[in-house]
Amino acid sequence: MQQEIVLRISNLHTNFYTNMRCNKVLKGVSLEVERGKTLCIVGESGCGKSVTAASVMRLLPDLARIESGEIVLYDEGREIHIEALDKYGKSMSDLRGSKIAMIFQDPMSALNPVYSIGFQIIEMIKRHTKISASIAKEKAVSLLREMGISSPETRIKDFPHQFSGGMRQRAMIAMAMSCEPKLLIADEPTTALDVTVQAQIFSLMEKLKKEHGTAVMMITHDMGVVAEMADDVVVMYMGYIVERGSVQQVLKNSTHPYTVGLMRSIPMIGKGKKQKLQPIRGCTADPYDTSPGCPFVTRCDFSIQLCHECIPEESTVSGNHKVRCHNPIQKGAVDART
Ligand SMILES: Nc1ncnc2c1ncn2[C@@H]1O[C@H](COP(=O)(O)OP(=O)(O)O)[C@@H](O)[C@H]1O
Ligand SMILES: [Mg+2]
């Protein structure tokens, strides 16, 4: 399939203004999501994954602001500059749900407890299309069926609390997919679910991606999910993208010490009980810390003097494989999986 970029984020800076202080949360995020492909954003809690998603959806709280950078959605030859839209305006609310949809870790945060599941999906379809109520209802039933919900004709009348956690997540995906969005953003969609349901949700998302050509931006803190789902990967650390590329490049040929650390800290199937898991030592630095060096330097086993002096620029490893490190690990020097 020919490469077709759906979303391009360039040098995005997003700040939070709390207690009269400025917290620079995104410090120049650049990434691309392609049609029919899944881009996984991975990194520890607090590194800025959800803020990246909220910047794209323009759902940041009022204390946050996009300072600079571009967020461009490519839609049938049009370039929509999301960062320039009014976040409360009609253009932005028309985009949400129709061109870009989002699913969250907690489906209850997106489903309204006082309306039936069917009502909510039908309202969503009616909001963004001109079809009649009865056709919208048929569409809602067929969507729920497509999501693997049995007897959707009767289940459509159920309220969210009558669905199990996995079913609620499916209903939320049905709602998200109802207007055939170009881009689906999933923020830790399976973190609250058990592994068997997680596997079902993933295979469902995989199917939707293939059949509808949806571009998926999947946020996770779990390298296992990345290995399973990603076509492309972005590794974030404290508001920076420290490594990005195809899943092959980033996981098999990790060059940033942080990516290597993440890979070493997950168990691998097939390696048995003897495998040694190594947590990354230390913890993330204070976001207000103003020391000039690389933010990972205090936890890094490969740091050199330069790492204490300035933040590295992004450099190319090969092709689209990029790293932000003064002393990247050379191919074959360390096996990330031992
Ligand atoms: N509502 C908020 N108020 C103040 N600061 C916030 C808020 N949400 C996020 N932040 C800041 O943004 C950083 C990144 O948050 P987030 O993107 O939610 O992390 P994660 O990668 O776990 O999704 C946090 O560490 C915090 O400093
Ligand atoms: Mg988050």
GROMACS .gro file of C-alpha atoms and ligand atoms in nm:
model
  366
    1MET     CA    1   0.000   0.000   0.000
    2GLN     CA    2   0.125   0.344  -0.087
    3GLN     CA    3   0.219   0.558   0.210
    4GLU     CA    4  -0.050   0.813   0.293
    5ILE     CA    5  -0.001   1.039   0.590
    6VAL     CA    6  -0.320   1.119   0.781
    7LEU     CA    7  -0.180   1.316   1.073
    8ARG     CA    8   0.143   1.508   1.099
    9ILE     CA    9   0.257   1.673   1.420
   10SER     CA   10   0.559   1.902   1.385
   11ASN     CA   11   0.762   2.042   1.671
   12LEU     CA   12   0.467   2.066   1.909
   13HIS     CA   13   0.516   2.252   2.235
   14THR     CA   14   0.234   2.236   2.491
   15ASN     CA   15   0.263   2.408   2.830
   16PHE     CA   16   0.058   2.387   3.148
   17TYR     CA   17   0.027   2.697   3.364
   18THR     CA   18  -0.026   2.589   3.723
   19ASN     CA   19   0.032   2.790   4.042
   20MET     CA   20   0.185   3.077   3.844
   21ARG     CA   21   0.445   2.840   3.703
   22CYS     CA   22   0.493   2.716   3.352
   23ASN     CA   23   0.529   2.341   3.313
   24LYS     CA   24   0.663   2.262   2.966
   25VAL     CA   25   0.496   1.927   2.905
   26LEU     CA   26   0.559   1.871   2.532
   27LYS     CA   27   0.898   1.993   2.417
   28GLY     CA   28   0.894   1.959   2.041
   29VAL     CA   29   0.693   1.650   1.956
   30SER     CA   30   0.705   1.544   1.589
   31LEU     CA   31   0.536   1.236   1.450
   32GLU     CA   32   0.332   1.102   1.161
   33VAL     CA   33   0.043   0.856   1.148
   34GLU     CA   34  -0.027   0.676   0.821
   35ARG     CA   35  -0.349   0.544   0.674
   36GLY     CA   36  -0.412   0.180   0.770
   37LYS     CA   37  -0.121   0.176   1.015
   38THR     CA   38  -0.087   0.184   1.393
   39LEU     CA   39   0.153   0.424   1.556
   40CYS     CA   40   0.219   0.337   1.919
   41ILE     CA   41   0.329   0.608   2.160
   42VAL     CA   42   0.506   0.445   2.452
   43GLY     CA   43   0.667   0.582   2.768
   44GLU     CA   44   0.636   0.596   3.145
   45SER     CA   45   0.344   0.756   3.320
   46GLY     CA   46   0.361   1.136   3.306
   47CYS     CA   47   0.581   1.162   2.995
   48GLY     CA   48   0.315   1.346   2.793
   49LYS     CA   49   0.131   1.076   2.598
   50SER     CA   50  -0.220   1.182   2.694
   51VAL     CA   51  -0.132   1.549   2.654
   52THR     CA   52  -0.021   1.472   2.296
   53ALA     CA   53  -0.362   1.310   2.231
   54ALA     CA   54  -0.549   1.594   2.402
   55SER     CA   55  -0.356   1.848   2.191
   56VAL     CA   56  -0.472   1.672   1.872
   57MET     CA   57  -0.833   1.655   1.994
   58ARG     CA   58  -0.807   2.012   2.130
   59LEU     CA   59  -0.938   1.880   2.459
   60LEU     CA   60  -0.669   2.027   2.681
   61PRO     CA   61  -0.785   2.181   3.008
   62ASP     CA   62  -0.799   2.562   3.018
   63LEU     CA   63  -0.474   2.581   3.213
   64ALA     CA   64  -0.289   2.430   2.917
   65ARG     CA   65  -0.190   2.594   2.590
   66ILE     CA   66  -0.039   2.487   2.260
   67GLU     CA   67   0.258   2.727   2.244
   68SER     CA   68   0.397   2.643   1.902
   69GLY     CA   69   0.416   2.373   1.640
   70GLU     CA   70   0.174   2.229   1.390
   71ILE     CA   71  -0.092   1.958   1.399
   72VAL     CA   72  -0.210   1.886   1.046
   73LEU     CA   73  -0.486   1.645   0.946
   74TYR     CA   74  -0.483   1.545   0.578
   75ASP     CA   75  -0.834   1.490   0.454
   76GLU     CA   76  -0.901   1.425   0.084
   77GLY     CA   77  -0.642   1.672  -0.037
   78ARG     CA   78  -0.724   1.927   0.232
   79GLU     CA   79  -0.478   2.022   0.504
   80ILE     CA   80  -0.658   2.103   0.828
   81HIS     CA   81  -0.442   2.296   1.072
   82ILE     CA   82  -0.584   2.177   1.401
   83GLU     CA   83  -0.358   2.396   1.615
   84ALA     CA   84  -0.507   2.707   1.450
   85LEU     CA   85  -0.873   2.615   1.510
   86ASP     CA   86  -1.082   2.756   1.793
   87LYS     CA   87  -1.107   2.468   2.040
   88TYR     CA   88  -1.466   2.562   2.125
   89GLY     CA   89  -1.557   2.638   1.761
   90LYS     CA   90  -1.781   2.449   1.521
   91SER     CA   91  -1.500   2.333   1.290
   92MET     CA   92  -1.324   2.161   1.577
   93SER     CA   93  -1.637   1.999   1.720
   94ASP     CA   94  -1.728   1.880   1.368
   95LEU     CA   95  -1.386   1.715   1.339
   96ARG     CA   96  -1.420   1.537   1.673
   97GLY     CA   97  -1.615   1.220   1.620
   98SER     CA   98  -1.633   1.249   1.242
   99LYS     CA   99  -1.272   1.270   1.121
  100ILE     CA  100  -1.092   1.198   1.448
  101ALA     CA  101  -1.238   0.974   1.715
  102MET     CA  102  -1.097   0.879   2.051
  103ILE     CA  103  -1.134   0.587   2.288
  104PHE     CA  104  -1.022   0.603   2.648
  105GLN     CA  105  -0.897   0.368   2.918
  106ASP     CA  106  -1.224   0.403   3.107
  107PRO     CA  107  -1.526   0.362   2.877
  108MET     CA  108  -1.751   0.502   3.150
  109SER     CA  109  -1.582   0.838   3.102
  110ALA     CA  110  -1.710   0.847   2.744
  111LEU     CA  111  -2.047   0.674   2.789
  112ASN     CA  112  -2.328   0.856   2.962
  113PRO     CA  113  -2.478   0.636   3.239
  114VAL     CA  114  -2.831   0.774   3.200
  115TYR     CA  115  -2.879   0.696   2.828
  116SER     CA  116  -2.896   0.358   2.661
  117ILE     CA  117  -2.595   0.242   2.457
  118GLY     CA  118  -2.806   0.251   2.139
  119PHE     CA  119  -2.930   0.606   2.201
  120GLN     CA  120  -2.573   0.727   2.241
  121ILE     CA  121  -2.445   0.562   1.922
  122ILE     CA  122  -2.749   0.685   1.724
  123GLU     CA  123  -2.704   1.042   1.853
  124MET     CA  124  -2.339   1.027   1.748
  125ILE     CA  125  -2.432   0.915   1.395
  126LYS     CA  126  -2.709   1.178   1.367
  127ARG     CA  127  -2.476   1.451   1.492
  128HIS     CA  128  -2.228   1.397   1.209
  129THR     CA  129  -2.437   1.266   0.919
  130LYS     CA  130  -2.768   1.355   0.758
  131ILE     CA  131  -2.923   1.007   0.770
  132SER     CA  132  -3.266   0.942   0.922
  133ALA     CA  133  -3.322   0.808   1.274
  134SER     CA  134  -3.433   0.464   1.154
  135ILE     CA  135  -3.129   0.416   0.929
  136ALA     CA  136  -2.905   0.543   1.211
  137LYS     CA  137  -3.059   0.277   1.436
  138GLU     CA  138  -2.991   0.004   1.179
  139LYS     CA  139  -2.634   0.128   1.152
  140ALA     CA  140  -2.592   0.122   1.531
  141VAL     CA  141  -2.717  -0.239   1.544
  142SER     CA  142  -2.484  -0.349   1.266
  143LEU     CA  143  -2.191  -0.169   1.428
  144LEU     CA  144  -2.251  -0.348   1.757
  145ARG     CA  145  -2.272  -0.675   1.566
  146GLU     CA  146  -1.944  -0.594   1.391
  147MET     CA  147  -1.790  -0.536   1.735
  148GLY     CA  148  -1.887  -0.890   1.837
  149ILE     CA  149  -2.181  -0.805   2.066
  150SER     CA  150  -2.438  -1.085   2.045
  151SER     CA  151  -2.811  -1.006   1.997
  152PRO     CA  152  -2.737  -0.640   1.924
  153GLU     CA  153  -3.108  -0.572   1.847
  154THR     CA  154  -3.193  -0.622   2.214
  155ARG     CA  155  -2.861  -0.519   2.372
  156ILE     CA  156  -2.889  -0.179   2.207
  157LYS     CA  157  -3.154  -0.089   2.467
  158ASP     CA  158  -2.917  -0.167   2.756
  159PHE     CA  159  -2.760   0.101   2.970
  160PRO     CA  160  -2.381   0.115   3.015
  161HIS     CA  161  -2.394  -0.047   3.362
  162GLN     CA  162  -2.561  -0.355   3.207
  163PHE     CA  163  -2.254  -0.415   2.988
  164SER     CA  164  -1.935  -0.580   3.115
  165GLY     CA  165  -1.608  -0.384   3.101
  166GLY     CA  166  -1.503  -0.548   2.773
  167MET     CA  167  -1.846  -0.490   2.618
  168ARG     CA  168  -1.841  -0.125   2.722
  169GLN     CA  169  -1.505  -0.090   2.551
  170ARG     CA  170  -1.654  -0.250   2.237
  171ALA     CA  171  -1.951  -0.013   2.254
  172MET     CA  172  -1.713   0.281   2.281
  173ILE     CA  173  -1.520   0.154   1.977
  174ALA     CA  174  -1.855   0.119   1.793
  175MET     CA  175  -1.933   0.480   1.879
  176ALA     CA  176  -1.586   0.592   1.773
  177MET     CA  177  -1.610   0.403   1.442
  178SER     CA  178  -1.970   0.511   1.369
  179CYS     CA  179  -1.868   0.795   1.140
  180GLU     CA  180  -1.571   0.612   0.988
  181PRO     CA  181  -1.301   0.843   1.123
  182LYS     CA  182  -0.974   0.884   0.934
  183LEU     CA  183  -0.787   0.879   1.264
  184LEU     CA  184  -0.863   0.678   1.576
  185ILE     CA  185  -0.681   0.776   1.894
  186ALA     CA  186  -0.680   0.508   2.163
  187ASP     CA  187  -0.544   0.616   2.501
  188GLU     CA  188  -0.449   0.302   2.698
  189PRO     CA  189  -0.770   0.132   2.576
  190THR     CA  190  -0.710  -0.203   2.741
  191THR     CA  191  -0.518  -0.116   3.057
  192ALA     CA  192  -0.825  -0.176   3.276
  193LEU     CA  193  -0.920  -0.506   3.107
  194ASP     CA  194  -0.799  -0.860   3.164
  195VAL     CA  195  -0.564  -1.013   2.909
  196THR     CA  196  -0.816  -1.228   2.720
  197VAL     CA  197  -1.049  -0.931   2.668
  198GLN     CA  198  -0.746  -0.721   2.578
  199ALA     CA  199  -0.656  -0.970   2.304
  200GLN     CA  200  -1.014  -0.958   2.168
  201ILE     CA  201  -1.017  -0.578   2.163
  202PHE     CA  202  -0.681  -0.572   1.984
  203SER     CA  203  -0.792  -0.815   1.716
  204LEU     CA  204  -1.106  -0.607   1.670
  205MET     CA  205  -0.900  -0.289   1.627
  206GLU     CA  206  -0.669  -0.470   1.387
  207LYS     CA  207  -0.970  -0.578   1.177
  208LEU     CA  208  -1.117  -0.227   1.173
  209LYS     CA  209  -0.785  -0.079   1.073
  210LYS     CA  210  -0.753  -0.321   0.780
  211GLU     CA  211  -1.113  -0.296   0.659
  212HIS     CA  212  -1.162   0.077   0.694
  213GLY     CA  213  -0.802   0.194   0.639
  214THR     CA  214  -0.819   0.388   0.965
  215ALA     CA  215  -0.498   0.543   1.092
  216VAL     CA  216  -0.455   0.447   1.458
  217MET     CA  217  -0.261   0.636   1.722
  218MET     CA  218  -0.234   0.401   2.018
  219ILE     CA  219  -0.105   0.518   2.352
  220THR     CA  220   0.037   0.265   2.594
  221HIS     CA  221   0.293   0.227   2.871
  222ASP     CA  222   0.333  -0.141   2.782
  223MET     CA  223   0.609  -0.256   2.546
  224GLY     CA  224   0.424  -0.589   2.509
  225VAL     CA  225   0.131  -0.402   2.351
  226VAL     CA  226   0.374  -0.220   2.121
  227ALA     CA  227   0.531  -0.545   2.004
  228GLU     CA  228   0.187  -0.685   1.928
  229MET     CA  229   0.011  -0.387   1.771
  230ALA     CA  230   0.253  -0.133   1.628
  231ASP     CA  231   0.361  -0.068   1.273
  232ASP     CA  232   0.548   0.241   1.387
  233VAL     CA  233   0.667   0.342   1.732
  234VAL     CA  234   0.740   0.665   1.912
  235VAL     CA  235   0.919   0.645   2.248
  236MET     CA  236   0.858   0.944   2.475
  237TYR     CA  237   1.051   1.057   2.778
  238MET     CA  238   0.962   1.372   2.972
  239GLY     CA  239   0.796   1.550   2.683
  240TYR     CA  240   1.059   1.458   2.425
  241ILE     CA  241   1.046   1.194   2.157
  242VAL     CA  242   1.369   1.009   2.223
  243GLU     CA  243   1.339   0.744   1.953
  244ARG     CA  244   1.103   0.676   1.663
  245GLY     CA  245   1.080   0.454   1.359
  246SER     CA  246   0.919   0.132   1.242
  247VAL     CA  247   0.851  -0.136   1.503
  248GLN     CA  248   1.134  -0.339   1.354
  249GLN     CA  249   1.380  -0.051   1.383
  250VAL     CA  250   1.286   0.062   1.732
  251LEU     CA  251   1.236  -0.276   1.902
  252LYS     CA  252   1.496  -0.491   1.725
  253ASN     CA  253   1.758  -0.223   1.681
  254SER     CA  254   1.696   0.007   1.978
  255THR     CA  255   1.953   0.285   1.989
  256HIS     CA  256   1.834   0.502   2.280
  257PRO     CA  257   1.936   0.376   2.626
  258TYR     CA  258   1.581   0.445   2.747
  259THR     CA  259   1.427   0.223   2.478
  260VAL     CA  260   1.675  -0.050   2.566
  261GLY     CA  261   1.577  -0.009   2.932
  262LEU     CA  262   1.207  -0.041   2.848
  263MET     CA  263   1.275  -0.355   2.645
  264ARG     CA  264   1.473  -0.512   2.929
  265SER     CA  265   1.200  -0.446   3.179
  266ILE     CA  266   0.933  -0.660   3.009
  267PRO     CA  267   0.909  -1.037   3.024
  268MET     CA  268   0.936  -1.213   2.687
  269ILE     CA  269   0.721  -1.515   2.608
  270GLY     CA  270   0.936  -1.822   2.544
  271LYS     CA  271   1.229  -1.716   2.759
  272GLY     CA  272   1.103  -1.908   3.058
  273LYS     CA  273   1.128  -1.831   3.428
  274LYS     CA  274   1.501  -1.767   3.422
  275GLN     CA  275   1.488  -1.443   3.226
  276LYS     CA  276   1.626  -1.149   3.416
  277LEU     CA  277   1.405  -0.843   3.421
  278GLN     CA  278   1.583  -0.517   3.484
  279PRO     CA  279   1.384  -0.217   3.594
  280ILE     CA  280   1.520   0.121   3.483
  281ARG     CA  281   1.692   0.267   3.789
  282GLY     CA  282   1.588   0.599   3.939
  283CYS     CA  283   1.273   0.788   3.854
  284THR     CA  284   1.173   1.064   3.616
  285ALA     CA  285   1.319   1.405   3.700
  286ASP     CA  286   1.126   1.700   3.841
  287PRO     CA  287   0.947   1.864   3.546
  288TYR     CA  288   1.059   2.207   3.676
  289ASP     CA  289   1.424   2.099   3.681
  290THR     CA  290   1.616   2.346   3.465
  291SER     CA  291   1.951   2.167   3.435
  292PRO     CA  292   2.074   2.201   3.078
  293GLY     CA  293   2.149   1.838   2.990
  294CYS     CA  294   1.957   1.541   2.858
  295PRO     CA  295   1.657   1.468   3.086
  296PHE     CA  296   1.750   1.096   3.096
  297VAL     CA  297   2.112   1.156   3.202
  298THR     CA  298   2.064   1.069   3.572
  299ARG     CA  299   1.928   0.724   3.483
  300CYS     CA  300   2.150   0.648   3.188
  301ASP     CA  301   2.432   0.391   3.185
  302PHE     CA  302   2.580   0.529   2.863
  303SER     CA  303   2.609   0.899   2.945
  304ILE     CA  304   2.910   1.104   2.840
  305GLN     CA  305   3.013   1.455   2.950
  306LEU     CA  306   2.815   1.621   2.669
  307CYS     CA  307   2.493   1.467   2.805
  308HIS     CA  308   2.522   1.688   3.115
  309GLU     CA  309   2.576   2.000   2.907
  310CYS     CA  310   2.303   2.017   2.643
  311ILE     CA  311   1.994   1.842   2.515
  312PRO     CA  312   2.068   1.629   2.207
  313GLU     CA  313   1.907   1.711   1.873
  314GLU     CA  314   1.724   1.440   1.682
  315SER     CA  315   1.954   1.251   1.444
  316THR     CA  316   1.891   0.983   1.182
  317VAL     CA  317   1.996   0.625   1.253
  318SER     CA  318   1.881   0.503   0.910
  319GLY     CA  319   1.584   0.596   0.693
  320ASN     CA  320   1.294   0.699   0.917
  321HIS     CA  321   1.464   0.567   1.231
  322LYS     CA  322   1.547   0.871   1.445
  323VAL     CA  323   1.704   0.907   1.788
  324ARG     CA  324   1.765   1.196   2.027
  325CYS     CA  325   2.085   1.093   2.204
  326HIS     CA  326   2.447   1.212   2.227
  327ASN     CA  327   2.576   0.858   2.263
  328PRO     CA  328   2.334   0.623   2.088
  329ILE     CA  329   2.391   0.252   2.123
  330GLN     CA  330   2.551   0.106   1.811
  331LYS     CA  331   2.388  -0.185   1.635
  332GLY     CA  332   2.481  -0.513   1.801
  333ALA     CA  333   2.659  -0.347   2.095
  334VAL     CA  334   2.384  -0.443   2.343
  335ASP     CA  335   2.114  -0.699   2.307
  336ALA     CA  336   1.805  -0.526   2.440
  337ARG     CA  337   1.640  -0.859   2.504
  338THR     CA  338   1.904  -1.028   2.718
  339LIG     N1  339  -0.464   1.845   3.443
  339LIG     C1  340  -0.334   1.870   3.458
  339LIG     N2  341  -0.290   1.970   3.539
  339LIG     C2  342  -0.159   1.997   3.555
  339LIG     N3  343  -0.061   1.929   3.492
  339LIG     C3  344  -0.096   1.829   3.412
  339LIG     C4  345  -0.234   1.793   3.390
  339LIG     N4  346  -0.238   1.689   3.304
  339LIG     C5  347  -0.110   1.661   3.273
  339LIG     N5  348  -0.024   1.745   3.337
  339LIG     C6  349   0.122   1.746   3.325
  339LIG     O1  350   0.155   1.684   3.203
  339LIG     C7  351   0.244   1.576   3.224
  339LIG     C8  352   0.210   1.466   3.123
  339LIG     O2  353   0.084   1.414   3.152
  339LIG     P1  354   0.015   1.300   3.064
  339LIG     O3  355   0.026   1.335   2.920
  339LIG     O4  356  -0.122   1.283   3.120
  339LIG     O5  357   0.105   1.174   3.096
  339LIG     P2  358   0.092   1.025   3.039
  339LIG     O6  359   0.214   1.005   2.954
  339LIG     O7  360   0.096   0.936   3.159
  339LIG     O8  361  -0.037   1.015   2.962
  339LIG     C9  362   0.225   1.535   3.368
  339LIG     O9  363   0.343   1.480   3.420
  339LIG    C10  364   0.192   1.667   3.434
  339LIG    O10  365   0.311   1.736   3.466
  340MG      MG  366  -0.209   0.905   3.005
   0.00000   0.00000   0.00000
